[in-house]
C-alpha cells in the first residue's frame, strides 16, 4: 500500500493539502519491503507532480529508500 501526504509550508508549519493512497499491484506482492518503499515513493512523486505543476517538491522517505537510491551503479545487484 502506498500512502502519502502532500503538505505546503505555512511559516514553520506543514499544512496538509492532499492525501494519496494506492494498492500496489500483484507483481509487487513478492517484492522485499525495501522495494515496496521505493515503488510507493515513485508513485507518490508522480501523483504530487500533477498537483504541484512541476514546482520543486521535497520528499521525506524511510531511511531504507535513501540508502537504495544512493547506491552506485557498480554496487547495484538488481
Tab-separated table of C-alpha atoms in Angstrom:
chain	number	residue	atom	x	y	z
A	1	UNK	CA	0.000	0.000	0.000
A	2	UNK	CA	1.408	3.384	-0.999
A	3	UNK	CA	0.474	6.184	1.385
A	4	UNK	CA	1.463	9.818	1.234
A	5	UNK	CA	0.575	13.316	2.353
A	6	UNK	CA	1.243	16.403	0.271
A	7	UNK	CA	1.938	19.364	2.543
A	8	UNK	CA	2.525	23.064	1.994
A	9	UNK	CA	4.762	25.163	4.216
A	10	UNK	CA	2.957	27.838	6.149
A	11	UNK	CA	5.598	29.578	8.238
A	12	UNK	CA	7.208	26.876	10.352
A	13	UNK	CA	4.204	24.553	9.921
A	14	UNK	CA	3.479	22.000	7.227
A	15	UNK	CA	-0.195	22.151	6.295
A	16	UNK	CA	-1.688	19.036	4.618
A	17	UNK	CA	-3.236	19.852	1.241
A	18	UNK	CA	-3.605	16.377	-0.261
A	19	UNK	CA	-3.572	12.696	0.600
A	20	UNK	CA	-2.724	9.709	-1.604
A	21	UNK	CA	-3.359	6.016	-1.084
A	22	UNK	CA	-2.983	3.257	-3.656
A	23	UNK	CA	-2.772	-0.523	-3.511
A	24	UNK	CA	0.377	-1.769	-5.256
A	25	UNK	CA	-0.186	-4.357	-7.993
A	26	UNK	CA	0.012	-8.149	-7.575
A	27	UNK	CA	3.517	-8.333	-9.051
A	28	UNK	CA	4.903	-6.230	-6.216
A	29	UNK	CA	3.429	-8.615	-3.625
A	30	UNK	CA	6.513	-10.822	-3.977
A	31	UNK	CA	8.983	-7.976	-3.616
A	32	UNK	CA	11.034	-7.321	-0.467
A	33	UNK	CA	9.720	-4.469	1.689
A	34	UNK	CA	12.506	-2.067	0.720
A	35	UNK	CA	11.468	-2.315	-2.949
A	36	UNK	CA	7.836	-1.692	-1.954
A	37	UNK	CA	9.007	1.522	-0.324
A	38	UNK	CA	10.834	2.615	-3.492
A	39	UNK	CA	7.808	1.784	-5.689
A	40	UNK	CA	5.496	3.682	-3.331
A	41	UNK	CA	7.846	6.679	-3.388
A	42	UNK	CA	7.817	6.759	-7.195
A	43	UNK	CA	4.002	6.593	-7.302
A	44	UNK	CA	3.687	9.360	-4.741
A	45	UNK	CA	6.094	11.643	-6.629
A	46	UNK	CA	4.206	11.071	-9.887
A	47	UNK	CA	0.901	11.988	-8.238
A	48	UNK	CA	2.374	15.008	-6.419
A	49	UNK	CA	3.711	16.419	-9.701
A	50	UNK	CA	0.159	16.562	-11.052
A	51	UNK	CA	-0.806	18.856	-8.181
A	52	UNK	CA	2.366	20.928	-7.916
A	53	UNK	CA	2.543	21.671	-11.657
A	54	UNK	CA	6.261	20.945	-11.867
A	55	UNK	CA	7.294	23.061	-8.871
A	56	UNK	CA	10.040	21.898	-6.514
A	57	UNK	CA	8.954	19.203	-4.068
A	58	UNK	CA	10.699	17.775	-1.025
A	59	UNK	CA	10.265	14.065	-0.368
A	60	UNK	CA	10.584	12.554	3.103
A	61	UNK	CA	11.066	8.785	2.967
A	62	UNK	CA	12.206	5.963	5.250
A	63	UNK	CA	15.989	5.641	5.563
A	64	UNK	CA	15.991	2.406	3.537
A	65	UNK	CA	14.741	4.247	0.428
A	66	UNK	CA	17.523	6.817	0.690
A	67	UNK	CA	20.083	4.034	1.066
A	68	UNK	CA	18.824	2.219	-2.034
A	69	UNK	CA	18.758	5.370	-4.160
A	70	UNK	CA	22.289	6.353	-3.077
A	71	UNK	CA	23.849	3.040	-4.172
A	72	UNK	CA	26.300	3.465	-7.051
A	73	UNK	CA	25.868	1.584	-10.333
A	74	UNK	CA	28.678	-0.880	-9.519
A	75	UNK	CA	27.010	-1.817	-6.235
A	76	UNK	CA	23.535	-2.428	-7.682
A	77	UNK	CA	22.545	-6.055	-7.926
A	78	UNK	CA	19.051	-5.573	-9.381
